[in-house]
Short mmCIF file of C-alpha atoms in Angstrom, two decimals:
data_model
loop_
_atom_site.label_atom_id
_atom_site.label_comp_id
_atom_site.label_asym_id
_atom_site.label_seq_id
_atom_site.Cartn_x
_atom_site.Cartn_y
_atom_site.Cartn_z
CA UNK N 1 30.56 12.91 -32.26
CA UNK N 2 32.34 10.06 -33.97
CA UNK N 3 33.45 11.59 -37.26
CA UNK N 4 32.93 8.41 -39.24
CA UNK N 5 29.47 7.34 -38.20
CA UNK N 6 28.08 10.58 -36.75
CA UNK N 7 26.92 8.62 -33.75
CA UNK N 8 27.48 10.05 -30.30
CA UNK N 9 30.43 9.02 -28.16
CA UNK N 10 29.26 7.55 -24.87
CA UNK N 11 31.07 7.80 -21.54
CA UNK N 12 30.43 6.16 -18.18
CA UNK N 13 31.72 7.55 -14.91
CA UNK N 14 31.37 4.57 -12.60
CA UNK N 15 31.55 0.92 -13.63
CA UNK N 16 28.95 -0.80 -11.48
CA UNK N 17 26.02 -3.03 -12.47
CA UNK N 18 23.85 -0.17 -13.68
CA UNK N 19 26.60 1.20 -15.92
CA UNK N 20 27.29 -2.25 -17.28
CA UNK N 21 23.64 -2.96 -17.99
CA UNK N 22 23.20 0.29 -19.83
CA UNK N 23 26.45 -0.22 -21.74
CA UNK N 24 25.30 -3.63 -22.91
CA UNK N 25 22.03 -2.18 -24.09
CA UNK N 26 23.72 0.64 -25.92
CA UNK N 27 26.13 -1.70 -27.66
CA UNK N 28 23.35 -3.92 -28.91
CA UNK N 29 22.14 -0.92 -30.83
CA UNK N 30 24.39 0.77 -33.40
CA UNK N 31 26.98 2.28 -31.08
CA UNK N 32 30.38 0.71 -31.59
CA UNK N 33 32.58 -0.23 -28.60
CA UNK N 34 35.30 2.15 -29.87
CA UNK N 35 32.90 4.98 -29.14
CA UNK N 36 32.35 3.99 -25.52
CA UNK N 37 34.60 4.86 -22.57
CA UNK N 38 34.28 4.01 -18.90
CA UNK N 39 36.14 5.24 -15.85
CA UNK N 40 36.41 3.79 -12.38
CA UNK N 41 38.91 4.35 -9.55
CA UNK N 42 39.97 0.67 -9.41
CA UNK N 43 40.36 -2.16 -11.90
CA UNK N 44 37.84 -4.29 -10.03
CA UNK N 45 34.81 -3.63 -12.20
CA UNK N 46 36.51 -2.73 -15.45
CA UNK N 47 37.20 -6.29 -16.62
CA UNK N 48 33.76 -6.99 -18.00
CA UNK N 49 33.78 -3.69 -19.92
CA UNK N 50 37.11 -4.62 -21.45
CA UNK N 51 35.65 -7.91 -22.56
CA UNK N 52 33.18 -5.87 -24.60
CA UNK N 53 36.10 -3.95 -26.16
CA UNK N 54 35.14 -0.78 -24.35
CA UNK N 55 37.99 1.60 -23.54
CA UNK N 56 38.60 1.81 -19.83
CA UNK N 57 40.43 4.47 -17.80
CA UNK N 58 40.86 5.79 -14.25
CA UNK N 59 40.35 9.36 -15.38
CA UNK N 60 36.89 10.90 -15.18
CA UNK N 61 38.13 13.92 -17.05
CA UNK N 62 39.27 11.75 -19.93
CA UNK N 63 35.79 10.28 -20.17
CA UNK N 64 34.16 13.72 -20.21
CA UNK N 65 36.49 15.18 -22.78
CA UNK N 66 36.16 12.13 -25.03
CA UNK N 67 32.35 11.79 -24.88
CA UNK N 68 29.19 13.54 -25.96
CA UNK N 69 26.82 11.74 -23.64
CA UNK N 70 28.05 10.93 -20.15
CA UNK N 71 26.35 8.56 -17.76
CA UNK N 72 27.01 9.43 -14.14
CA UNK N 73 26.77 6.03 -12.49
CA UNK N 74 28.48 6.54 -9.16
CA UNK N 75 27.04 6.23 -5.69
CA UNK N 76 24.94 9.26 -4.68
CA UNK N 77 27.32 10.55 -2.03
CA UNK N 78 30.18 10.57 -4.56
CA UNK N 79 28.26 12.65 -7.10
CA UNK N 80 29.19 16.10 -5.75
CA UNK N 81 32.90 15.18 -5.77
CA UNK N 82 32.76 13.88 -9.31
CA UNK N 83 30.81 16.86 -10.62
CA UNK N 84 33.21 19.24 -8.96
CA UNK N 85 36.03 17.42 -10.72
CA UNK N 86 34.53 17.30 -14.20
CA UNK N 87 32.65 20.59 -14.21
CA UNK N 88 35.46 22.65 -15.80
CA UNK N 89 35.32 20.32 -18.81
CA UNK N 90 31.58 20.21 -19.30
CA UNK N 91 30.23 22.21 -22.25
CA UNK N 92 26.81 22.88 -23.74
CA UNK N 93 27.55 20.12 -26.22
CA UNK N 94 27.53 17.50 -23.48
CA UNK N 95 24.53 15.60 -22.18
CA UNK N 96 24.96 14.49 -18.56
CA UNK N 97 22.70 11.60 -17.60
CA UNK N 98 22.67 10.82 -13.90
CA UNK N 99 21.47 7.48 -12.58
CA UNK N 100 22.27 8.35 -8.97
CA UNK N 101 19.34 7.60 -6.69
CA UNK N 102 17.96 10.56 -4.81
CA UNK N 103 20.09 13.19 -6.55
CA UNK N 104 17.75 15.76 -8.00
CA UNK N 105 17.95 17.68 -11.24
CA UNK N 106 18.26 20.84 -9.18
CA UNK N 107 21.30 19.45 -7.37
CA UNK N 108 22.92 18.32 -10.62
CA UNK N 109 22.33 21.66 -12.33
CA UNK N 110 23.70 23.53 -9.35
CA UNK N 111 26.95 21.57 -9.45
CA UNK N 112 27.43 21.88 -13.21
CA UNK N 113 28.03 24.96 -15.37
CA UNK N 114 24.98 27.07 -16.15
CA UNK N 115 23.15 25.86 -19.22
CA UNK N 116 24.39 22.27 -18.97
CA UNK N 117 22.13 19.64 -20.45
CA UNK N 118 21.11 17.37 -17.59
CA UNK N 119 18.83 14.34 -17.55
CA UNK N 120 17.99 12.29 -14.53
CA UNK N 121 17.49 8.60 -15.26
CA UNK N 122 16.23 5.85 -13.03
CA UNK N 123 16.92 2.43 -14.52
CA UNK N 124 16.41 -0.85 -12.72
CA UNK N 125 18.42 -4.00 -12.26
CA UNK N 126 17.07 -6.07 -15.17
CA UNK N 127 18.83 -3.62 -17.50
CA UNK N 128 21.67 -6.11 -17.22
CA UNK N 129 19.57 -8.62 -19.14
CA UNK N 130 18.15 -5.93 -21.38
CA UNK N 131 14.76 -6.12 -19.70
CA UNK N 132 14.96 -2.94 -17.70
CA UNK N 133 12.32 -0.37 -16.90
CA UNK N 134 13.80 3.09 -17.26
CA UNK N 135 12.22 6.43 -16.51
CA UNK N 136 13.93 9.74 -17.26
CA UNK N 137 13.19 13.33 -16.39
CA UNK N 138 14.69 16.19 -18.41
CA UNK N 139 16.51 19.03 -16.74
CA UNK N 140 15.98 22.70 -17.48
CA UNK N 141 18.15 22.83 -20.58
CA UNK N 142 17.42 19.37 -21.94
CA UNK N 143 15.13 19.61 -24.95
CA UNK N 144 12.76 17.08 -26.41
CA UNK N 145 15.45 16.28 -28.98
CA UNK N 146 17.83 15.42 -26.16
CA UNK N 147 15.15 13.18 -24.72
CA UNK N 148 14.63 11.52 -28.07
CA UNK N 149 18.35 10.91 -28.42
CA UNK N 150 18.53 9.31 -25.00
CA UNK N 151 15.48 7.22 -25.76
CA UNK N 152 16.98 5.88 -28.97
CA UNK N 153 20.22 5.06 -27.16
CA UNK N 154 18.50 3.19 -24.39
CA UNK N 155 15.65 1.44 -26.10
CA UNK N 156 17.51 -1.87 -26.20
CA UNK N 157 17.88 -1.79 -22.42
CA UNK N 158 14.16 -2.35 -21.97
CA UNK N 159 11.17 -0.10 -21.54
CA UNK N 160 12.10 3.59 -21.69
CA UNK N 161 9.62 6.27 -20.65
CA UNK N 162 9.81 9.96 -19.84
CA UNK N 163 8.07 11.76 -17.02
CA UNK N 164 8.20 14.71 -14.68
CA UNK N 165 10.85 14.43 -11.98
CA UNK N 166 8.16 13.75 -9.37
CA UNK N 167 7.54 10.37 -10.93
CA UNK N 168 11.11 9.18 -10.48
CA UNK N 169 10.64 8.36 -6.82
CA UNK N 170 7.46 6.46 -7.67
CA UNK N 171 9.34 4.57 -10.37
CA UNK N 172 11.97 3.70 -7.78
CA UNK N 173 9.31 2.27 -5.49
CA UNK N 174 7.48 0.46 -8.24
CA UNK N 175 10.16 -0.88 -10.47
CA UNK N 176 13.48 -0.27 -8.76
CA UNK N 177 12.42 -1.93 -5.53
CA UNK N 178 9.69 -3.78 -7.36
CA UNK N 179 12.25 -6.25 -8.65
CA UNK N 180 12.95 -7.32 -5.07
CA UNK N 181 9.23 -7.65 -4.37
CA UNK N 182 9.01 -10.05 -7.29
CA UNK N 183 12.00 -12.01 -5.93
CA UNK N 184 10.20 -12.31 -2.62
CA UNK N 185 7.05 -13.54 -4.35
CA UNK N 186 9.02 -16.08 -6.39
CA UNK N 187 10.67 -17.36 -3.24
CA UNK N 188 7.33 -17.74 -1.52
CA UNK N 189 5.85 -19.58 -4.52
CA UNK N 190 8.73 -22.03 -4.36
CA UNK N 191 8.32 -22.51 -0.62
CA UNK N 192 4.68 -23.31 -1.11
CA UNK N 193 5.66 -26.00 -3.57
CA UNK N 194 8.27 -27.36 -1.18
CA UNK N 195 5.65 -27.51 1.52
CA UNK N 196 3.52 -29.57 -0.81
CA UNK N 197 6.41 -31.97 -1.48
CA UNK N 198 8.46 -30.70 -4.41
CA UNK N 199 12.26 -30.59 -4.12
CA UNK N 200 13.54 -27.07 -3.51
CA UNK N 201 15.82 -26.68 -6.54
CA UNK N 202 13.10 -27.71 -8.94
CA UNK N 203 10.53 -25.55 -7.15
CA UNK N 204 12.76 -22.49 -7.44
CA UNK N 205 13.49 -23.12 -11.07
CA UNK N 206 9.83 -23.50 -11.91
CA UNK N 207 8.86 -20.50 -9.79
CA UNK N 208 11.24 -18.21 -11.64
CA UNK N 209 10.08 -19.48 -15.03
CA UNK N 210 6.47 -18.98 -13.95
CA UNK N 211 7.18 -15.36 -13.04
CA UNK N 212 9.02 -14.81 -16.30
CA UNK N 213 6.33 -16.48 -18.39
CA UNK N 214 3.50 -14.62 -16.73
CA UNK N 215 5.44 -11.38 -17.13
CA UNK N 216 5.91 -11.94 -20.83
CA UNK N 217 2.28 -12.85 -21.40
CA UNK N 218 1.24 -9.76 -19.51
CA UNK N 219 3.52 -7.51 -21.50
CA UNK N 220 2.58 -9.01 -24.84
CA UNK N 221 -1.13 -8.87 -24.16
CA UNK N 222 -3.30 -5.82 -24.62
CA UNK N 223 -5.44 -6.98 -21.77
CA UNK N 224 -5.71 -5.67 -18.24
CA UNK N 225 -4.06 -8.03 -15.72
CA UNK N 226 -7.44 -8.49 -14.05
CA UNK N 227 -8.81 -9.72 -17.34
CA UNK N 228 -5.95 -12.20 -17.76
CA UNK N 229 -6.44 -13.33 -14.18
CA UNK N 230 -10.16 -13.94 -14.70
CA UNK N 231 -9.42 -15.87 -17.88
CA UNK N 232 -7.17 -18.26 -15.99
CA UNK N 233 -9.77 -19.03 -13.31
CA UNK N 234 -11.83 -22.08 -14.20
CA UNK N 235 -15.03 -22.16 -12.13
CA UNK N 236 -14.35 -24.05 -8.94
CA UNK N 237 -10.83 -24.79 -10.12
CA UNK N 238 -7.44 -24.67 -8.47
CA UNK N 239 -6.55 -21.12 -9.37
CA UNK N 240 -9.56 -19.44 -7.81
CA UNK N 241 -8.92 -21.36 -4.60
CA UNK N 242 -5.36 -20.13 -4.55
CA UNK N 243 -6.35 -16.56 -5.36
CA UNK N 244 -8.85 -16.59 -2.54
CA UNK N 245 -6.09 -17.49 -0.15
CA UNK N 246 -4.03 -14.57 -1.48
CA UNK N 247 -6.94 -12.17 -1.07
CA UNK N 248 -7.46 -13.39 2.46
CA UNK N 249 -3.83 -12.68 3.12
CA UNK N 250 -4.27 -9.13 1.96
CA UNK N 251 -1.65 -9.41 -0.77
CA UNK N 252 -3.01 -6.49 -2.75
CA UNK N 253 -3.00 -4.11 0.18
CA UNK N 254 0.48 -5.10 1.30
CA UNK N 255 1.82 -4.75 -2.23
CA UNK N 256 0.32 -1.28 -2.53
CA UNK N 257 1.85 -0.52 0.85
CA UNK N 258 5.23 -1.76 -0.30
CA UNK N 259 5.29 0.54 -3.32
CA UNK N 260 4.11 3.40 -1.12
CA UNK N 261 6.76 2.70 1.50
CA UNK N 262 9.59 2.46 -1.00
CA UNK N 263 8.44 5.62 -2.76
CA UNK N 264 8.22 7.56 0.49
CA UNK N 265 11.70 6.41 1.39
CA UNK N 266 13.04 7.50 -2.00
CA UNK N 267 11.51 10.92 -1.44
CA UNK N 268 13.01 11.13 2.03
CA UNK N 269 16.45 10.13 0.81
CA UNK N 270 16.18 12.77 -1.87
CA UNK N 271 15.45 15.37 0.78
CA UNK N 272 18.27 14.13 3.00
CA UNK N 273 20.86 14.23 0.26
CA UNK N 274 19.78 17.73 -0.77
CA UNK N 275 19.99 18.87 2.84
CA UNK N 276 23.41 17.32 3.28
CA UNK N 277 24.69 19.08 0.21
CA UNK N 278 23.24 22.38 1.38
CA UNK N 279 24.90 21.83 4.73
CA UNK N 280 28.29 21.64 3.03
CA UNK K 1 -52.54 -19.21 -18.63
CA UNK K 2 -52.99 -18.91 -14.90
CA UNK K 3 -50.38 -18.88 -12.17
CA UNK K 4 -50.64 -20.11 -8.59
CA UNK K 5 -48.47 -19.68 -5.50
CA UNK K 6 -48.43 -22.20 -2.69
CA UNK K 7 -47.21 -19.89 0.02
CA UNK K 8 -47.98 -16.18 0.34
CA UNK K 9 -44.80 -14.85 1.88
CA UNK K 10 -41.85 -12.78 0.61
CA UNK K 11 -41.15 -14.78 -2.53
CA UNK K 12 -44.78 -14.96 -3.66
CA UNK K 13 -45.36 -11.29 -2.94
CA UNK K 14 -42.21 -10.18 -4.72
CA UNK K 15 -42.91 -12.26 -7.81
CA UNK K 16 -46.52 -11.15 -8.02
CA UNK K 17 -45.51 -7.50 -7.72
CA UNK K 18 -43.00 -7.99 -10.48
CA UNK K 19 -45.26 -9.94 -12.81
CA UNK K 20 -48.13 -7.49 -12.48
CA UNK K 21 -45.86 -4.48 -12.96
CA UNK K 22 -44.47 -6.14 -16.06
CA UNK K 23 -47.95 -6.89 -17.30
CA UNK K 24 -46.91 -10.43 -18.19
CA UNK K 25 -50.00 -11.78 -16.43
CA UNK K 26 -53.18 -10.20 -15.08
CA UNK K 27 -53.57 -10.30 -11.32
CA UNK K 28 -56.99 -11.95 -11.50
CA UNK K 29 -55.27 -14.89 -13.14
CA UNK K 30 -53.12 -15.36 -10.07
CA UNK K 31 -54.09 -17.39 -6.99
CA UNK K 32 -52.11 -17.60 -3.76
CA UNK K 33 -52.72 -19.75 -0.72
CA UNK K 34 -51.44 -19.94 2.81
CA UNK K 35 -52.83 -21.20 6.12
CA UNK K 36 -51.65 -18.00 7.80
CA UNK K 37 -53.88 -15.07 6.87
CA UNK K 38 -52.10 -12.65 9.16
CA UNK K 39 -48.94 -12.38 7.09
CA UNK K 40 -48.40 -8.76 5.97
CA UNK K 41 -47.66 -10.08 2.51
CA UNK K 42 -51.18 -11.53 2.35
CA UNK K 43 -52.56 -7.99 2.55
CA UNK K 44 -50.18 -6.95 -0.15
CA UNK K 45 -51.23 -9.78 -2.43
CA UNK K 46 -54.91 -9.02 -1.91
CA UNK K 47 -54.30 -5.36 -2.74
CA UNK K 48 -52.70 -6.39 -5.99
CA UNK K 49 -55.89 -8.17 -6.99
CA UNK K 50 -54.66 -11.69 -6.45
CA UNK K 51 -57.21 -14.30 -5.39
CA UNK K 52 -56.17 -15.38 -1.91
CA UNK K 53 -57.35 -18.59 -0.29
CA UNK K 54 -56.41 -20.81 2.64
CA UNK K 55 -56.84 -23.86 0.42
CA UNK K 56 -53.76 -25.12 -1.42
CA UNK K 57 -56.07 -27.47 -3.30
CA UNK K 58 -57.95 -24.49 -4.70
CA UNK K 59 -54.70 -22.91 -5.89
CA UNK K 60 -53.71 -26.11 -7.66
CA UNK K 61 -57.06 -26.42 -9.39
CA UNK K 62 -57.07 -22.84 -10.58
CA UNK K 63 -53.47 -22.83 -11.93
CA UNK K 64 -51.38 -24.07 -14.81
CA UNK K 65 -48.02 -22.88 -13.50
CA UNK K 66 -47.67 -23.62 -9.81
CA UNK K 67 -44.93 -21.91 -7.79
CA UNK K 68 -43.94 -23.62 -4.57
CA UNK K 69 -43.07 -20.59 -2.51
CA UNK K 70 -42.97 -22.04 0.99
CA UNK K 71 -40.04 -22.56 3.35
CA UNK K 72 -37.86 -25.52 2.35
CA UNK K 73 -38.86 -27.73 5.30
CA UNK K 74 -42.55 -27.30 4.43
CA UNK K 75 -42.12 -28.58 0.86
CA UNK K 76 -42.57 -32.30 1.63
CA UNK K 77 -45.84 -31.66 3.47
CA UNK K 78 -47.17 -29.48 0.69
CA UNK K 79 -46.27 -32.07 -1.93
CA UNK K 80 -48.11 -34.77 -0.02
CA UNK K 81 -51.11 -32.50 0.28
CA UNK K 82 -51.36 -31.42 -3.36
CA UNK K 83 -49.96 -34.57 -5.00
CA UNK K 84 -53.36 -36.15 -5.74
CA UNK K 85 -54.63 -32.95 -7.39
CA UNK K 86 -51.78 -32.50 -9.85
CA UNK K 87 -52.84 -32.86 -13.48
CA UNK K 88 -50.88 -33.29 -16.71
CA UNK K 89 -51.08 -29.59 -17.47
CA UNK K 90 -49.38 -28.52 -14.26
CA UNK K 91 -45.84 -27.14 -14.27
CA UNK K 92 -44.44 -27.22 -10.73
CA UNK K 93 -41.78 -24.59 -10.07
CA UNK K 94 -40.01 -24.80 -6.75
CA UNK K 95 -38.36 -21.67 -5.40
CA UNK K 96 -37.17 -23.36 -2.22
CA UNK K 97 -33.47 -23.11 -1.48
CA UNK K 98 -31.70 -26.43 -1.13
CA UNK K 99 -34.63 -28.57 -2.30
CA UNK K 100 -33.60 -30.74 -5.22
CA UNK K 101 -35.66 -31.53 -8.30
CA UNK K 102 -35.06 -35.19 -7.55
CA UNK K 103 -36.64 -34.96 -4.10
CA UNK K 104 -39.72 -33.23 -5.51
CA UNK K 105 -40.10 -35.69 -8.39
CA UNK K 106 -39.78 -38.66 -6.04
CA UNK K 107 -42.64 -37.35 -3.90
CA UNK K 108 -44.88 -36.55 -6.85
CA UNK K 109 -44.22 -39.85 -8.61
CA UNK K 110 -46.27 -41.44 -5.85
CA UNK K 111 -49.30 -39.66 -7.34
CA UNK K 112 -48.56 -39.14 -10.98
CA UNK K 113 -46.46 -40.76 -13.71
CA UNK K 114 -44.65 -37.78 -15.29
CA UNK K 115 -44.71 -34.75 -12.99
CA UNK K 116 -43.30 -31.66 -14.68
CA UNK K 117 -40.93 -30.05 -12.22
CA UNK K 118 -38.55 -27.13 -12.46
CA UNK K 119 -36.40 -25.52 -9.84
CA UNK K 120 -35.53 -21.85 -9.72
CA UNK K 121 -33.44 -19.55 -7.61
CA UNK K 122 -34.53 -15.97 -7.82
CA UNK K 123 -34.04 -12.94 -5.60
CA UNK K 124 -35.99 -10.10 -4.02
CA UNK K 125 -35.30 -7.41 -6.65
CA UNK K 126 -37.88 -9.14 -8.88
CA UNK K 127 -40.09 -6.71 -7.04
CA UNK K 128 -38.64 -3.86 -9.07
CA UNK K 129 -38.15 -6.07 -12.12
CA UNK K 130 -34.42 -6.28 -11.59
CA UNK K 131 -34.29 -9.86 -10.36
CA UNK K 132 -31.60 -12.41 -11.05
CA UNK K 133 -33.12 -15.82 -11.70
CA UNK K 134 -31.72 -19.16 -12.74
CA UNK K 135 -33.73 -22.30 -13.31
CA UNK K 136 -33.04 -25.96 -13.82
CA UNK K 137 -35.29 -28.33 -15.72
CA UNK K 138 -36.63 -31.57 -14.27
CA UNK K 139 -36.85 -34.99 -15.93
CA UNK K 140 -40.34 -34.65 -17.39
CA UNK K 141 -40.47 -30.95 -18.15
CA UNK K 142 -40.58 -30.05 -21.83
CA UNK K 143 -38.77 -27.38 -23.81
CA UNK K 144 -42.00 -25.34 -23.90
CA UNK K 145 -42.18 -25.43 -20.11
CA UNK K 146 -38.71 -23.92 -19.90
CA UNK K 147 -39.70 -21.26 -22.40
CA UNK K 148 -42.80 -20.42 -20.42
CA UNK K 149 -40.95 -20.10 -17.14
CA UNK K 150 -38.23 -18.06 -18.80
CA UNK K 151 -40.82 -15.75 -20.26
CA UNK K 152 -42.38 -15.20 -16.85
CA UNK K 153 -39.11 -14.70 -15.00
CA UNK K 154 -37.46 -12.62 -17.71
CA UNK K 155 -40.27 -10.11 -17.29
CA UNK K 156 -38.94 -9.39 -13.81
CA UNK K 157 -35.23 -9.31 -14.52
CA UNK K 158 -32.41 -11.47 -15.80
CA UNK K 159 -33.24 -15.15 -16.31
CA UNK K 160 -31.26 -18.05 -17.65
CA UNK K 161 -31.25 -21.82 -17.48
CA UNK K 162 -28.49 -23.66 -15.64
CA UNK K 163 -27.54 -27.16 -14.60
CA UNK K 164 -29.02 -27.87 -11.19
CA UNK K 165 -25.62 -28.29 -9.54
CA UNK K 166 -24.92 -24.57 -10.00
CA UNK K 167 -28.00 -23.42 -8.11
CA UNK K 168 -26.36 -23.39 -4.69
CA UNK K 169 -23.60 -21.13 -6.00
CA UNK K 170 -26.20 -18.78 -7.46
CA UNK K 171 -27.94 -18.79 -4.08
CA UNK K 172 -24.71 -17.66 -2.48
CA UNK K 173 -24.12 -14.95 -5.04
CA UNK K 174 -27.33 -13.40 -6.27
CA UNK K 175 -29.79 -15.07 -3.91
CA UNK K 176 -28.11 -13.58 -0.88
CA UNK K 177 -26.48 -10.82 -2.87
CA UNK K 178 -29.09 -8.16 -2.23
CA UNK K 179 -28.47 -8.53 1.51
CA UNK K 180 -24.78 -7.84 0.93
CA UNK K 181 -25.72 -4.82 -1.13
CA UNK K 182 -28.20 -3.50 1.44
CA UNK K 183 -25.54 -3.81 4.10
CA UNK K 184 -22.98 -2.06 1.92
CA UNK K 185 -25.45 0.73 1.21
CA UNK K 186 -26.14 1.11 4.93
CA UNK K 187 -22.46 1.29 5.78
CA UNK K 188 -21.67 3.68 2.94
CA UNK K 189 -24.42 5.92 4.22
CA UNK K 190 -22.86 5.76 7.68
CA UNK K 191 -19.60 6.84 6.14
CA UNK K 192 -21.36 9.76 4.52
CA UNK K 193 -23.01 10.74 7.76
CA UNK K 194 -19.69 10.55 9.57
CA UNK K 195 -18.25 12.96 7.06
CA UNK K 196 -21.15 15.37 7.52
CA UNK K 197 -23.97 14.36 5.19
CA UNK K 198 -27.61 14.21 6.29
CA UNK K 199 -28.65 10.55 6.51
CA UNK K 200 -31.32 10.69 3.82
CA UNK K 201 -28.99 12.29 1.30
CA UNK K 202 -26.23 9.85 2.21
CA UNK K 203 -28.51 6.87 1.62
CA UNK K 204 -29.75 8.29 -1.65
CA UNK K 205 -26.41 9.05 -3.26
CA UNK K 206 -24.82 5.89 -1.87
CA UNK K 207 -27.50 3.62 -3.30
CA UNK K 208 -27.49 5.54 -6.57
CA UNK K 209 -23.72 5.07 -6.82
CA UNK K 210 -24.20 1.32 -6.46
CA UNK K 211 -27.03 1.26 -8.97
CA UNK K 212 -25.08 3.34 -11.44
CA UNK K 213 -21.99 1.21 -11.15
CA UNK K 214 -24.02 -1.98 -11.60
CA UNK K 215 -25.69 -0.50 -14.67
CA UNK K 216 -22.32 0.40 -16.20
CA UNK K 217 -21.10 -3.16 -15.65
CA UNK K 218 -24.19 -4.79 -17.06
CA UNK K 219 -24.18 -2.57 -20.13
CA UNK K 220 -20.59 -3.41 -21.01
CA UNK K 221 -18.37 -6.40 -21.71
CA UNK K 222 -15.40 -4.83 -19.93
CA UNK K 223 -13.88 -6.27 -16.81
CA UNK K 224 -14.91 -4.45 -13.59
CA UNK K 225 -11.25 -3.74 -12.89
CA UNK K 226 -11.09 -1.54 -15.97
CA UNK K 227 -13.96 0.55 -14.70
CA UNK K 228 -12.28 0.82 -11.34
CA UNK K 229 -9.05 2.01 -12.95
CA UNK K 230 -10.87 4.76 -14.78
CA UNK K 231 -12.27 6.10 -11.54
CA UNK K 232 -8.93 6.08 -9.71
CA UNK K 233 -7.05 9.27 -10.51
CA UNK K 234 -3.33 8.90 -9.70
CA UNK K 235 -2.76 9.96 -6.12
CA UNK K 236 -6.41 10.91 -5.78
CA UNK K 237 -9.15 10.30 -3.26
CA UNK K 238 -10.48 7.06 -4.68
CA UNK K 239 -7.21 5.14 -4.85
CA UNK K 240 -6.55 6.05 -1.24
CA UNK K 241 -9.94 4.63 -0.35
CA UNK K 242 -9.26 1.50 -2.42
CA UNK K 243 -6.13 0.86 -0.42
CA UNK K 244 -8.17 1.08 2.76
CA UNK K 245 -10.65 -1.43 1.34
CA UNK K 246 -7.89 -3.80 0.28
CA UNK K 247 -6.24 -3.52 3.69
CA UNK K 248 -9.50 -4.57 5.25
CA UNK K 249 -9.71 -7.60 3.04
CA UNK K 250 -12.79 -6.33 1.25
CA UNK K 251 -12.46 -8.71 -1.66
CA UNK K 252 -11.83 -11.80 0.43
CA UNK K 253 -14.77 -10.95 2.68
CA UNK K 254 -17.07 -10.94 -0.30
CA UNK K 255 -15.62 -14.21 -1.57
CA UNK K 256 -16.08 -15.68 1.91
CA UNK K 257 -19.69 -14.52 2.06
CA UNK K 258 -20.63 -16.12 -1.24
CA UNK K 259 -18.90 -19.30 -0.14
CA UNK K 260 -20.65 -19.33 3.25
CA UNK K 261 -24.09 -18.86 1.74
CA UNK K 262 -23.49 -21.49 -0.92
CA UNK K 263 -22.15 -23.97 1.64
CA UNK K 264 -25.12 -23.41 3.88
CA UNK K 265 -27.51 -24.00 0.99
CA UNK K 266 -25.77 -27.31 0.31
CA UNK K 267 -25.85 -28.20 3.98
CA UNK K 268 -29.56 -27.48 4.25
CA UNK K 269 -30.16 -29.74 1.31
CA UNK K 270 -28.28 -32.57 3.01
CA UNK K 271 -30.23 -32.12 6.21
CA UNK K 272 -33.39 -32.78 4.35
CA UNK K 273 -32.37 -35.97 2.56
#
């Protein structure tokens, strides 16, 4: 802990987009940059952390020894290597938070000393604009207090929820991949407008604002999306005509299928990475 | 007050069954007429204690509220026939799909200065007093006439006044709606039978499920989607079935059906003018 403020010292192993997004969120709370460290093998991604006055290093060990809460934000296949490297320095006082897709709590706990506090976190891309959706699952030795600590650290990153590990793959399908589904929808909205005669740049700009605006209204409302939808549909008006076309195109079914497909793939990848590790 | 039906087919029979079950009018105060005495509904009407005749004129003379319950293309002929016998007291209520108030008033104005005309769209479940009825008021009909009609029709289900231009949409939705529901019930029963249920049981629980769901909706202000959500346990049987329905375009089929029926009602109206 930082002796002065009694706030935890935060470390990041890996300096990619996810790490950066989470770091930004953490800093907008009451963690000071002096209490954050990040390591990466090359200088490539460290620049933007330095701009936030975060200490950067090439040494994973340095991050572990100088932090209380460590975010493991490396690519899944690198995780075993990193854990092997840092394991000798991990104590019961550390909290290891892994954001590596498909790497299970069981895998993490196996590669770390017995009794290590492990949490598996699945963020999503909009963390970088502090509008993320984050779901975490606690490992065997992570208590509710650990969960509460993580929650309070991350709450500026967006929506933070806890669940059983089984929900992480679903969260990946829904909200990890879901971001891309929304991009696809926004693109299609714009193309529809272009078809009807609007210039592309303007159409895209309006499409993205429409998605954003609708998203905000949805989040800020207590109402079911179906309710909001019905409220927008004037009898015989433009919206109900458009919605009918969407229903005819089977948008609901294909969206359900998309979440299902992405979730199944996340589950499969989880199995594959576990099998690969066992094979070693 | 006495009620007459020009026409003794499905609509007349259903309404009479509903009215008498509701006790809103005694059957001996009801007259029905039709040239065709062989219709099965004629038997039904007679059994209910309705005075049946082959003379439309007689029905007009014996009634205050006169329902025109014949097929749309017959309406002009009936109006020509009964026009001279219409009195000031008569309230003419047309149940014919696609026949406008204007067309009826035009015909009757040849015989009478201020014919009181109303137009309604009802549906078959009036028979069990669960009808859905809307009505539109003609140029010379008074507020009391609307109240009277509403009183009659509300005894056999839901009834409300609308602007005439909405009647075709109501035709598409609740006019034809029971047919959609019967078909759904039939198919649901088939599904049950496929999965091992005896047919009778399958029909019974399927129809009851539909009735129950409709009752829940009508008793609440909540959006149907909220009810659906409550039934769909995460990863459970129902949500899997919902995905199948969505994949088949269930919602858009229903939208299409309402649209097709409404469009046809409009088309039929144009054919007549």
